[in-house]
PDB file of C-alpha atoms and ligand atoms in Angstrom:
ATOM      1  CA  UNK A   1     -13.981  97.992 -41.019  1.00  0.00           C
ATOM      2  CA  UNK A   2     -15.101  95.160 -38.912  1.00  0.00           C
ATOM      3  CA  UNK A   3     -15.431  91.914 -40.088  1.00  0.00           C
ATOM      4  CA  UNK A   4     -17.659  89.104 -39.145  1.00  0.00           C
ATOM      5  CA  UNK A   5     -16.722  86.012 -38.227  1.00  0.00           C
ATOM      6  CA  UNK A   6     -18.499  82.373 -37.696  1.00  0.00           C
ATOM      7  CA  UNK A   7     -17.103  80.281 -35.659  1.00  0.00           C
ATOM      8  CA  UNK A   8     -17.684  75.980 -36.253  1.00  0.00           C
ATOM      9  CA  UNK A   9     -16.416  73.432 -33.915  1.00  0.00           C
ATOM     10  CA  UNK A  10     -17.108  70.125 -33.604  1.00  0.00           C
ATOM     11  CA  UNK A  11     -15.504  66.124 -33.940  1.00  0.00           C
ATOM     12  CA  UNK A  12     -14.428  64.306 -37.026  1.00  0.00           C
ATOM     13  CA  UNK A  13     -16.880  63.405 -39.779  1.00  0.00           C
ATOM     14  CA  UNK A  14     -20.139  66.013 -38.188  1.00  0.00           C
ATOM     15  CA  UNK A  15     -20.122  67.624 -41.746  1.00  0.00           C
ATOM     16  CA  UNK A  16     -18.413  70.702 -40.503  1.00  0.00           C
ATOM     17  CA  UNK A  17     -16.653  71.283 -43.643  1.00  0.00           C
ATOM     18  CA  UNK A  18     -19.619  70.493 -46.033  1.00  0.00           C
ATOM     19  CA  UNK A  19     -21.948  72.838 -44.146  1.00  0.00           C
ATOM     20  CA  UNK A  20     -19.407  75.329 -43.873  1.00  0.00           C
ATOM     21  CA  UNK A  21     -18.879  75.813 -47.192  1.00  0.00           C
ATOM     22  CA  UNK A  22     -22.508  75.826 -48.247  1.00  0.00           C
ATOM     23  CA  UNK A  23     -22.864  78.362 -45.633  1.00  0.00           C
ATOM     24  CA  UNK A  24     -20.106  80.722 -46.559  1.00  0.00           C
ATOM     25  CA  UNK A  25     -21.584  80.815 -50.354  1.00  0.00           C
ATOM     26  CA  UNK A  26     -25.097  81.709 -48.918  1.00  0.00           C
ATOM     27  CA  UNK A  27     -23.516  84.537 -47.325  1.00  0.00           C
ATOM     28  CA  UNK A  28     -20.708  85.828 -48.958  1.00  0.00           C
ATOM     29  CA  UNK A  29     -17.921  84.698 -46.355  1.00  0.00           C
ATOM     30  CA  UNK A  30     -14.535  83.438 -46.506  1.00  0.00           C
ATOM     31  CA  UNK A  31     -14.319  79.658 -45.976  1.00  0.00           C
ATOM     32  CA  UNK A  32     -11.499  78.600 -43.791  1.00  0.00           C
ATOM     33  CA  UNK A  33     -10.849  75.207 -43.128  1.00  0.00           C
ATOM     34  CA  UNK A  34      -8.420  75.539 -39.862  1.00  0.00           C
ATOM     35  CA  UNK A  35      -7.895  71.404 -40.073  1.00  0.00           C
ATOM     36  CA  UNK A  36      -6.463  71.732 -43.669  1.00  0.00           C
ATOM     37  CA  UNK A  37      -3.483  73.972 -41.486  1.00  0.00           C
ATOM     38  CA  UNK A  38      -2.793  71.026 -38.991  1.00  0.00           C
ATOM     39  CA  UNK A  39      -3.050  68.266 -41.865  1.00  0.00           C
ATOM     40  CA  UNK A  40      -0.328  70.258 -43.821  1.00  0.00           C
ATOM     41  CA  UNK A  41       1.815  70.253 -40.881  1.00  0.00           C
ATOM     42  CA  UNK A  42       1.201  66.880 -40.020  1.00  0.00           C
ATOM     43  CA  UNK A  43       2.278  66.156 -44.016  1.00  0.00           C
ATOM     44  CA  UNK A  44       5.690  68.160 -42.983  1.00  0.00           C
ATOM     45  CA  UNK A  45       6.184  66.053 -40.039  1.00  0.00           C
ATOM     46  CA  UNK A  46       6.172  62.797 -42.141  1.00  0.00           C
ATOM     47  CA  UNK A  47       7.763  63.726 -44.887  1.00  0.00           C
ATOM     48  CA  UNK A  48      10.624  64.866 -42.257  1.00  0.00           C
ATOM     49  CA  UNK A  49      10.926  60.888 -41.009  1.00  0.00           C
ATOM     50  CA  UNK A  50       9.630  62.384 -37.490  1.00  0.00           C
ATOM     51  CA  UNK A  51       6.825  60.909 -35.176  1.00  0.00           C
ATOM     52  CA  UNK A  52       3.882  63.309 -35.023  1.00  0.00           C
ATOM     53  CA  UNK A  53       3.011  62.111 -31.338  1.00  0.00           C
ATOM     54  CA  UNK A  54       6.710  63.299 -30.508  1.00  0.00           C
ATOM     55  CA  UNK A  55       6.968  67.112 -29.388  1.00  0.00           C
ATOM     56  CA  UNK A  56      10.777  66.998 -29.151  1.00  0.00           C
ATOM     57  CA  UNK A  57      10.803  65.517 -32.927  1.00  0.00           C
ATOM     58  CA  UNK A  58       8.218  68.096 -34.027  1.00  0.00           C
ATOM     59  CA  UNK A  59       8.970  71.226 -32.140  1.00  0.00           C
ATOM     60  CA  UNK A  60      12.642  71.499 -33.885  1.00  0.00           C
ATOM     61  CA  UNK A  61      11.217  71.322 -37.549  1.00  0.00           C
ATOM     62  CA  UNK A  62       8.782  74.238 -37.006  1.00  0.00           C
ATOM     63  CA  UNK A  63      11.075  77.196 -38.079  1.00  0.00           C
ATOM     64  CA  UNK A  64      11.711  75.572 -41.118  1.00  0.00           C
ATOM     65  CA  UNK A  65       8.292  74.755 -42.153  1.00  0.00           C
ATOM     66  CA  UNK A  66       6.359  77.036 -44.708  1.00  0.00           C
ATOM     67  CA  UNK A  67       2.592  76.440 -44.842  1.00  0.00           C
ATOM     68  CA  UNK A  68       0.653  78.852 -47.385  1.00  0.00           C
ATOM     69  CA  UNK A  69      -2.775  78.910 -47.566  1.00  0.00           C
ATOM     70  CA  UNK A  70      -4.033  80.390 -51.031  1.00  0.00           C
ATOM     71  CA  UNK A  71      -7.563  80.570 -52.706  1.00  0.00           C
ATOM     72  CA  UNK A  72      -7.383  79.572 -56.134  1.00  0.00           C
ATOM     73  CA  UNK A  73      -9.218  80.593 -58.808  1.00  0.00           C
ATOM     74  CA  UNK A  74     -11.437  77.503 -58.616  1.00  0.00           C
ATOM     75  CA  UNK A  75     -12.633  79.665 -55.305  1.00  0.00           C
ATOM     76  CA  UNK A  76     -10.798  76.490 -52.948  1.00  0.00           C
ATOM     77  CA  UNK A  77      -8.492  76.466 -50.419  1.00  0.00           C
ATOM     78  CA  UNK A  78      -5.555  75.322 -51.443  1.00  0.00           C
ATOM     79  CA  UNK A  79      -2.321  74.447 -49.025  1.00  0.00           C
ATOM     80  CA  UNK A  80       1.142  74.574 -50.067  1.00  0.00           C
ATOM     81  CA  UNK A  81       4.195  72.722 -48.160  1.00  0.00           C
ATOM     82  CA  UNK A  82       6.864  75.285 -49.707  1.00  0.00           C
ATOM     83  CA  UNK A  83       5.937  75.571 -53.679  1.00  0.00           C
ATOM     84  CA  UNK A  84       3.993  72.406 -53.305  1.00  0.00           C
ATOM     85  CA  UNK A  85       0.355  72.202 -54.022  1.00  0.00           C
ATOM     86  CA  UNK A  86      -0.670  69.340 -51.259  1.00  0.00           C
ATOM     87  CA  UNK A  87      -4.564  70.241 -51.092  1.00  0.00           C
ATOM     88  CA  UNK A  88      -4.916  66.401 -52.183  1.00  0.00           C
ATOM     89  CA  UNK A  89      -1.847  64.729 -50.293  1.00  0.00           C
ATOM     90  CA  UNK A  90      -3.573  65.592 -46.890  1.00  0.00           C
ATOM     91  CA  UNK A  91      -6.628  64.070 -47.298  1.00  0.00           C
ATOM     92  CA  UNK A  92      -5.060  60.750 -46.954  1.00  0.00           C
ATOM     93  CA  UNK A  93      -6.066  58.656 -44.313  1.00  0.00           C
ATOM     94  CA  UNK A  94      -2.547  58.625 -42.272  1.00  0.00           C
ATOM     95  CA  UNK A  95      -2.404  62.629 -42.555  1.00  0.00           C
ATOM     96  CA  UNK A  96      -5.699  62.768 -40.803  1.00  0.00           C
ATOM     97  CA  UNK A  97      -4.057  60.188 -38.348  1.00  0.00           C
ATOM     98  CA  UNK A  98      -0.728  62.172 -38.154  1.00  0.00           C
ATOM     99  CA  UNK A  99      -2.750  65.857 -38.086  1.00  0.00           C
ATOM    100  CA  UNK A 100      -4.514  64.819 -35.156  1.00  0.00           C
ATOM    101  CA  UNK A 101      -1.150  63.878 -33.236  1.00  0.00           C
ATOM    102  CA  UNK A 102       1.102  67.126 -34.289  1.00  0.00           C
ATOM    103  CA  UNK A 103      -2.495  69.082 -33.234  1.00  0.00           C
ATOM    104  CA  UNK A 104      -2.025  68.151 -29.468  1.00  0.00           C
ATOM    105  CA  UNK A 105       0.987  69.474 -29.473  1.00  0.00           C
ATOM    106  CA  UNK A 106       1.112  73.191 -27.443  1.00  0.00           C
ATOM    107  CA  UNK A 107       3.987  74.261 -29.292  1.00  0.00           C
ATOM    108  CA  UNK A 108       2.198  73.635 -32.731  1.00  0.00           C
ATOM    109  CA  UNK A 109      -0.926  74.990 -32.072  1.00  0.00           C
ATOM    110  CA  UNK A 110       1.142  78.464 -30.781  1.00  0.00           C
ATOM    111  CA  UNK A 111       2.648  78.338 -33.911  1.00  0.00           C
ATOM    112  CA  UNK A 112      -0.368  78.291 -36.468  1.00  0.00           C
ATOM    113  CA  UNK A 113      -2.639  80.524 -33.838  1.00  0.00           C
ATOM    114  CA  UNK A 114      -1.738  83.953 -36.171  1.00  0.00           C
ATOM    115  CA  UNK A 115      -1.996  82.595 -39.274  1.00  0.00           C
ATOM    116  CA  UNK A 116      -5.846  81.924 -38.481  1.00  0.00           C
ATOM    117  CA  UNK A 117      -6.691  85.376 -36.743  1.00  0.00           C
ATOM    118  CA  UNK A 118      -5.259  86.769 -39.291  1.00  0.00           C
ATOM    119  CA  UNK A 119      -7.928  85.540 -41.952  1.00  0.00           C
ATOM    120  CA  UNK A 120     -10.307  86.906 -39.429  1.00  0.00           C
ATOM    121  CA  UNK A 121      -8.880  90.270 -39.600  1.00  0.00           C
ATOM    122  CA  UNK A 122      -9.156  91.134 -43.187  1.00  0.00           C
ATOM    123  CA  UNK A 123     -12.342  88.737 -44.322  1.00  0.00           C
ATOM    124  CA  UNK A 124     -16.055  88.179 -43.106  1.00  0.00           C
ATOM    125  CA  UNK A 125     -14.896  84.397 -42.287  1.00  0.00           C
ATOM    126  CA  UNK A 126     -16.439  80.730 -41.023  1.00  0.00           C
ATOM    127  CA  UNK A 127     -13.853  79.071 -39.593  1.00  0.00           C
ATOM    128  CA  UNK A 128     -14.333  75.412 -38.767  1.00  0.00           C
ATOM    129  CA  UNK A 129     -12.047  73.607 -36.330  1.00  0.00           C
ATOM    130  CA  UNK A 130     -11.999  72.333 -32.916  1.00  0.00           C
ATOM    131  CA  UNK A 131     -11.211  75.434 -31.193  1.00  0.00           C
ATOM    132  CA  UNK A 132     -11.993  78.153 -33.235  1.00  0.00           C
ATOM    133  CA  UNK A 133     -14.860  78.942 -30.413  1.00  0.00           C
ATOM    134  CA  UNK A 134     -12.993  78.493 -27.626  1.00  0.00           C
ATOM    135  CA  UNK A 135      -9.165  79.847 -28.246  1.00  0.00           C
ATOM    136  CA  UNK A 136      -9.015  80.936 -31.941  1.00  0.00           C
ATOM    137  CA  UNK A 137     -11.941  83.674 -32.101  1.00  0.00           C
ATOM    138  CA  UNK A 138     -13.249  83.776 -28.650  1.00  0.00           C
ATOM    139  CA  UNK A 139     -15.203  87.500 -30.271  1.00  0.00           C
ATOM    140  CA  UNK A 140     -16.570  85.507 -32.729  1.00  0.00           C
ATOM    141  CA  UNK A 141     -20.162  86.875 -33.844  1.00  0.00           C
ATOM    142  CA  UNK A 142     -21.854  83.282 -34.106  1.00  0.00           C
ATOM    143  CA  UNK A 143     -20.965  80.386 -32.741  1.00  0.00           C
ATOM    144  CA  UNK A 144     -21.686  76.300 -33.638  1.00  0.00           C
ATOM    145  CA  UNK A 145     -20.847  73.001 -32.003  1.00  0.00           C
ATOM    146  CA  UNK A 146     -21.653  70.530 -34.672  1.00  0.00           C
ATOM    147  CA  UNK A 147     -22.561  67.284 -33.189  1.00  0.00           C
ATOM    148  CA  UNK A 148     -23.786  63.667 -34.552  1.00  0.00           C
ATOM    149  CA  UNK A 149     -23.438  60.068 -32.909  1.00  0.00           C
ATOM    150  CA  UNK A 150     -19.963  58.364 -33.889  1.00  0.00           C
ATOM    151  CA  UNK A 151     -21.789  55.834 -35.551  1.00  0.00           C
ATOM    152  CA  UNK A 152     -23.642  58.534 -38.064  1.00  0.00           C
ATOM    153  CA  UNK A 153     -20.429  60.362 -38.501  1.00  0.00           C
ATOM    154  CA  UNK A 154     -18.633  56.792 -39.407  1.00  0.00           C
ATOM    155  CA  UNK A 155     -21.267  55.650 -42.107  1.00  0.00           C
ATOM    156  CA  UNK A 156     -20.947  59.141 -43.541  1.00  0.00           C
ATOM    157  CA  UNK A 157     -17.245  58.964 -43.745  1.00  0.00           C
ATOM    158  CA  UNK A 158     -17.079  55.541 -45.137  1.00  0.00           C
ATOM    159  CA  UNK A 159     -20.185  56.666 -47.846  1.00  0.00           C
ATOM    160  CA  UNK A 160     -17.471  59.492 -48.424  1.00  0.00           C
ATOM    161  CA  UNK A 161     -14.214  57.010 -48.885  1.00  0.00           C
ATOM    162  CA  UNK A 162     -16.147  54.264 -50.761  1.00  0.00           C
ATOM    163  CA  UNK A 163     -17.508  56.642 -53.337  1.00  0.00           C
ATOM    164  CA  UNK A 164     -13.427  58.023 -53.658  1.00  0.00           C
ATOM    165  CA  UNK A 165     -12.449  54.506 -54.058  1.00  0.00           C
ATOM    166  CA  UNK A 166     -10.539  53.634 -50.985  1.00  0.00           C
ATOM    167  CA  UNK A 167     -10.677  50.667 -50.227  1.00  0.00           C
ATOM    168  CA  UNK A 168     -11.877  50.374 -46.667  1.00  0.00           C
ATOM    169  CA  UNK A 169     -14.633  48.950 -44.257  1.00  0.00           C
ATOM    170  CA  UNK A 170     -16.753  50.752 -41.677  1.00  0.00           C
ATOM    171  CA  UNK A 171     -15.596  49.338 -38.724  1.00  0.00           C
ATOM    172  CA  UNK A 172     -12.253  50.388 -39.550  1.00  0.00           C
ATOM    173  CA  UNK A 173     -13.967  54.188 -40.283  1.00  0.00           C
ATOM    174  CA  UNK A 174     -15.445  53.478 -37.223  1.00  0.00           C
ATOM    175  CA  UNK A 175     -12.402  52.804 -34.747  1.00  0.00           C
ATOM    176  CA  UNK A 176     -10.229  55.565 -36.206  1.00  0.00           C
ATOM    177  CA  UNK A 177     -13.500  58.110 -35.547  1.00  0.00           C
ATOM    178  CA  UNK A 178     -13.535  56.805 -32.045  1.00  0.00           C
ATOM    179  CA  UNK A 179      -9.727  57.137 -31.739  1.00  0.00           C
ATOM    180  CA  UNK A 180      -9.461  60.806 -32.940  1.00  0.00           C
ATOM    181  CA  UNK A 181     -12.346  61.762 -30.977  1.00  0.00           C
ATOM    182  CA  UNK A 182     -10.727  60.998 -28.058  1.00  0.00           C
ATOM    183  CA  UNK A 183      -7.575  62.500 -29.264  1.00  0.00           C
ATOM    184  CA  UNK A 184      -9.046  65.304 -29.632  1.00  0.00           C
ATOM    185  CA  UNK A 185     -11.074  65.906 -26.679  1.00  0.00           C
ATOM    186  CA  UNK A 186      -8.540  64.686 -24.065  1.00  0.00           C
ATOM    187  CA  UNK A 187      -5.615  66.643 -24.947  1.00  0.00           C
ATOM    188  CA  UNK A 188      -4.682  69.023 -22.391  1.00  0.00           C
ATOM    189  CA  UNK A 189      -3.698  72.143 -24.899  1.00  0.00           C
ATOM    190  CA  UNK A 190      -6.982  73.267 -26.453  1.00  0.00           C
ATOM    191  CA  UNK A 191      -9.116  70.301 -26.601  1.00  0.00           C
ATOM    192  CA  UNK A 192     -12.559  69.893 -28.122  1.00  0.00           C
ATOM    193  CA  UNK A 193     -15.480  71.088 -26.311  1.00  0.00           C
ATOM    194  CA  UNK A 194     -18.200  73.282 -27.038  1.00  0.00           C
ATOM    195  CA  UNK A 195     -17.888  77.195 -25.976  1.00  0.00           C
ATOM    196  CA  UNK A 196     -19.947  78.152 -23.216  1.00  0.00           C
ATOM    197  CA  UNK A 197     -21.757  80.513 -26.203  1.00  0.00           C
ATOM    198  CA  UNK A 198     -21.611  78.340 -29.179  1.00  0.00           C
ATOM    199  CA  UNK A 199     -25.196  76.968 -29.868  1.00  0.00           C
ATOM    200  CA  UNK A 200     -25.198  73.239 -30.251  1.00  0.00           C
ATOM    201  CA  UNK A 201     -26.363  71.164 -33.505  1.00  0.00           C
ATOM    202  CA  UNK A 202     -27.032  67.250 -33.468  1.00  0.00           C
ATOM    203  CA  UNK A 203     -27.318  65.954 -37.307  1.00  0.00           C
ATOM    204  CA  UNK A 204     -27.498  62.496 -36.270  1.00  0.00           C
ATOM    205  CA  UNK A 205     -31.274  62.252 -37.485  1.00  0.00           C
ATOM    206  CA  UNK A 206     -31.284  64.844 -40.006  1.00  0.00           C
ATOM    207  CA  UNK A 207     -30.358  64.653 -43.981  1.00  0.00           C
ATOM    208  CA  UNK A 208     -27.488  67.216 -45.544  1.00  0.00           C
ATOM    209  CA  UNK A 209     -30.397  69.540 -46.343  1.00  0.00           C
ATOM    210  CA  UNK A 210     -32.344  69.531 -43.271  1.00  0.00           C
ATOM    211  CA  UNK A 211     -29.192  70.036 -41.231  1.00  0.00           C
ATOM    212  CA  UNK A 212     -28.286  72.843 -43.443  1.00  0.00           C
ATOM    213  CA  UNK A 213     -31.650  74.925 -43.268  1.00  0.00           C
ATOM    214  CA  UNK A 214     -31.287  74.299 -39.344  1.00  0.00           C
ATOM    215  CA  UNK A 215     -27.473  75.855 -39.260  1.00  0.00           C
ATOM    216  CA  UNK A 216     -28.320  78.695 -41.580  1.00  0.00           C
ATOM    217  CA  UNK A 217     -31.439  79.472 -39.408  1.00  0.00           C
ATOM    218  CA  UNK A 218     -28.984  79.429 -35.998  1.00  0.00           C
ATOM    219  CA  UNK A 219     -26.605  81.734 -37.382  1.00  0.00           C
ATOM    220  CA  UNK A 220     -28.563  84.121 -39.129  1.00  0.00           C
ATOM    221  CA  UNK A 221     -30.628  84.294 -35.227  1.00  0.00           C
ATOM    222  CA  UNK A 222     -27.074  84.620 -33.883  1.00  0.00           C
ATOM    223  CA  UNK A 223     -26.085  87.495 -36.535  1.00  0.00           C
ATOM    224  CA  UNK A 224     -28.881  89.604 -36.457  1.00  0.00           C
TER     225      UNK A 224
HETATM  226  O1   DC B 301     -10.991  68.868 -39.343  1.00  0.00           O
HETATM  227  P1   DC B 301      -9.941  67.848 -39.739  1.00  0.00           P
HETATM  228  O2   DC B 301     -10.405  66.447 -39.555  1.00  0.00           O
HETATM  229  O3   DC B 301      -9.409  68.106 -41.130  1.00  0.00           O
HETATM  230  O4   DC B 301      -8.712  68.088 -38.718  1.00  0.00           O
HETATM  231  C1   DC B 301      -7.584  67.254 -38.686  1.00  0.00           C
HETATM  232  C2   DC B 301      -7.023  67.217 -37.274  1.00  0.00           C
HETATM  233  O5   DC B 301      -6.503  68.496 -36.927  1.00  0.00           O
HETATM  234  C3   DC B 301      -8.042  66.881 -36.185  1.00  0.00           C
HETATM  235  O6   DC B 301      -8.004  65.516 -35.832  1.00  0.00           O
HETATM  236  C4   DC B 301      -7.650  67.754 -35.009  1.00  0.00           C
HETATM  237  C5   DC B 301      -6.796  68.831 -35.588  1.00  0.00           C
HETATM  238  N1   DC B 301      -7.409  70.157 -35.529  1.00  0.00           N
HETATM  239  C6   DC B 301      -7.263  70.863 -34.363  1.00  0.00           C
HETATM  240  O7   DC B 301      -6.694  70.359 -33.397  1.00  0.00           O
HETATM  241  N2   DC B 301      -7.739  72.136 -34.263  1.00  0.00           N
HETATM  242  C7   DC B 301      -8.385  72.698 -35.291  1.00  0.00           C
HETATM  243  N3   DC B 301      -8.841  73.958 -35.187  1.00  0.00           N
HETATM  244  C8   DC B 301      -8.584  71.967 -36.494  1.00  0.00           C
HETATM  245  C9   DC B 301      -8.085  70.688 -36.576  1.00  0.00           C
END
């Protein structure tokens, strides 16, 4: 059988991960979240005492790492670091720091390229990422690059962290947006950028709802 898949790309904060989901309960598809993989790993690389920015640090712990990825009954992604549950740990604000170092690293992404496909290969999935697109699922049957201004994606995040209870501030939100973003597009193994076929979605002036109808509309043009 073949399976469909739905590719999302995009830069920290565009609501990749809320649309996804909604998206993958309208249809009936497999949510994977491809940055909870890097965050886990970036977790690992902490915990280890090593600097995430550091390929000749990193590169030696990867054959003893063991990420799982498991839905729970909840229907959620969880990810494990060995028998450990860390679906909570790496949301924390230096994970997302540390993720986005390990992630330029060729030798990591090489490592946790299988472990995506093979989702792909035995579930209709949306993937979101930042090159799911471009170098995960190239085939992929639809394709978004989900876009809004930094400043939108900041106040979002900070709604997001303030309503958790971290204490925080938006221009802080703001710089460490701005910093990842270029993290993530100017690394030189698989950077962000939009597929030549992925259709393009700004949220910037558009409410959760309105930016949902508009991504369910582009993908069920691109599936049909
Ligand atoms: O989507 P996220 O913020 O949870 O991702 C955390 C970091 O992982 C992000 O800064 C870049 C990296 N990442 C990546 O390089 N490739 C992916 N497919 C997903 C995430």
């Amino acid at each position: 059988m073949k399976y469909k898949s739905i590719a999302i790309d995009g830069p920290s904060g565009a609501g990749k991960s809320t649309m996804a989901k909604k998206l993958a309960e309208e249809l009936g598809f497999l949510y994977v979240d491809t940055g909870a993989i890097y965050r886990t790993l970036g977790l690992f690389a902490l915990n280890m005492g090593a600097d995430p920015a550091a390929e000749e640090e990193v590169k030696p712990l990867l054959p003893q790492i063991s990420i799982k990825m498991a839905y729970g009954e909840d229907g959620l992604q969880h990810m494990y670091l060995g028998e450990k549950d860390v679906t909570l740990a790496i949301r924390q604000p230096e994970v997302s720091t540390a993720a986005s170092k390990v992630s330029a690293i060729p030798a990591v992404r090489a490592f946790l390229l299988d472990m995506q496909r093979d989702m792909a290969k035995t579930n209709n999935v949306i993937m979101d990422g930042r090159d799911i697109g471009t170098v995960v699922l190239p085939q992929a049957d639809a394709k978004i690059f989900l876009d809004a201004s930094a400043e939108a994606r900041a106040q979002r995040r900070y709604a997001e962290l303030l309503e958790r209870g971290v204490d925080t501030d938006y221009e802080t939100v703001l710089r460490d947006i701005r910093e990842r973003d270029a993290r993530d597009t100017g690394r030189a193994a698989a950077p962000l950028r939009k597929a030549e076929d992925a259709v393009s979605v700004d949220t910037t002036n558009y409410s959760l709802e309105e930016s949902f109808q508009l991504l369910l509309q582009t993908v069920r043009e691109q599936l049909a």
